[in-house]
XYZ file of C-alpha atoms in Angstrom:
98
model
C -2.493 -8.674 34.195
C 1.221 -9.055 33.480
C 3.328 -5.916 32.005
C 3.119 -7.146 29.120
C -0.270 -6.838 28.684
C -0.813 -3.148 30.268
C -2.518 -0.985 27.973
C -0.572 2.270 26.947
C -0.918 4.947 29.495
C -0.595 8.739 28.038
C 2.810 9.140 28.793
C 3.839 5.795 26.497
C 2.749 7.353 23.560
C 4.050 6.630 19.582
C 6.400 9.725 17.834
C 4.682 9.576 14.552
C 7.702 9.924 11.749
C 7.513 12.954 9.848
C 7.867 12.191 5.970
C 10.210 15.203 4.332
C 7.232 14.719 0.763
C 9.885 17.105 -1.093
C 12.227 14.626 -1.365
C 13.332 14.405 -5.847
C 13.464 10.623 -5.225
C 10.199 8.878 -6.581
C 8.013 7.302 -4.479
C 6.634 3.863 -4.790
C 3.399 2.302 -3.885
C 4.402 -1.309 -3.022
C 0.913 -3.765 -3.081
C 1.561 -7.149 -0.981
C 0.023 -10.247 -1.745
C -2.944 -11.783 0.280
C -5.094 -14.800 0.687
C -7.716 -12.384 1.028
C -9.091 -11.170 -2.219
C -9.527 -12.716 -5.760
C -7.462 -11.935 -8.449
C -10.742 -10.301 -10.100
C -10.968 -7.799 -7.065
C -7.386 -6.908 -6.848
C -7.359 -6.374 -10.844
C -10.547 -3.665 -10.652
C -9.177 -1.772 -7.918
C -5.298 -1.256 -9.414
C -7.592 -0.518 -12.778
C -9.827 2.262 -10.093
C -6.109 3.417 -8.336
C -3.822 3.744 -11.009
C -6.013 4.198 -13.937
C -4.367 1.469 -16.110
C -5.450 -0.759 -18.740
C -6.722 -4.277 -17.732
C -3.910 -5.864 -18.900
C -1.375 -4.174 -16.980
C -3.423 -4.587 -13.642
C -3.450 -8.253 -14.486
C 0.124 -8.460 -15.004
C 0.560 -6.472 -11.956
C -1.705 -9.315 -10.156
C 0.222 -11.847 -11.207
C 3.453 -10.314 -10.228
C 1.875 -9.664 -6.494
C 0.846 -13.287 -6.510
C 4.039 -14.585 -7.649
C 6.782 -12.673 -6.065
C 4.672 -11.549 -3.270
C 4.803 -7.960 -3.671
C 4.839 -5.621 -6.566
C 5.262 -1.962 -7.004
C 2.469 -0.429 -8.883
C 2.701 3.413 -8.787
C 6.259 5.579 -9.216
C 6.024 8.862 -9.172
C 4.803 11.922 -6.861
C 3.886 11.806 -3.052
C 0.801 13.083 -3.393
C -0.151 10.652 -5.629
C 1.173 7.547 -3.909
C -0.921 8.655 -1.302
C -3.866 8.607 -3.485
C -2.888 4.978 -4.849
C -2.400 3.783 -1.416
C -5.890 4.667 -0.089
C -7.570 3.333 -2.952
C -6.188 0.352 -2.811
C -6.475 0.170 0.806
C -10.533 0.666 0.317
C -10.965 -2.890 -0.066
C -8.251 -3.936 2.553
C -5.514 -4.610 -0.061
C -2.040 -4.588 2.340
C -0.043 -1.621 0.811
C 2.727 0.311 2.064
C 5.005 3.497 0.676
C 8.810 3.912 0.064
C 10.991 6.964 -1.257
């Protein structure tokens, strides 16, 4: 086995980041595009995450598809958190800024 493949041992261990969530800058979910999931799948779970019209998740679907990303929530951490785990039920590639 060469050193590259080594597992971890306890003292090589990852410093998880902490997140100051008080920040007064929004945060923004940010959902990625895949080859993964239909356009039908992605469209009922923004509909299920951010509690939008049909329309707007399909315009948010198309602007994933297109540009390869999109952000579809703004606001408050708690509730990008929320968005992001929804989304991430069905394996949707998400990630969140501030």
């Amino acid at each position: 086995m060469t050193q590259a493949n080594k597992p971890a041992t306890t003292e090589e261990t990852l410093e998880l980041e902490e997140v100051d969530t008080s920040a007064s800058e929004p945060w923004r979910v940010i959902l990625y595009n895949d080859e993964d999931h239909t356009f039908e799948e992605v469209i009922a779970q923004l509909i299920k995450a951010i509690q939008c019209t049909k329309e707007k998740a399909s315009r948010l679907t198309l602007e994933v598809h297109h540009q390869g990303s999109a952000v579809v929530y703004e606001g408050e951490f708690d509730k990008a958190l929320r968005v992001k785990s929804i989304l991430e039920e069905i394996d949707l590639i998400t990630e969140i800024k501030g």
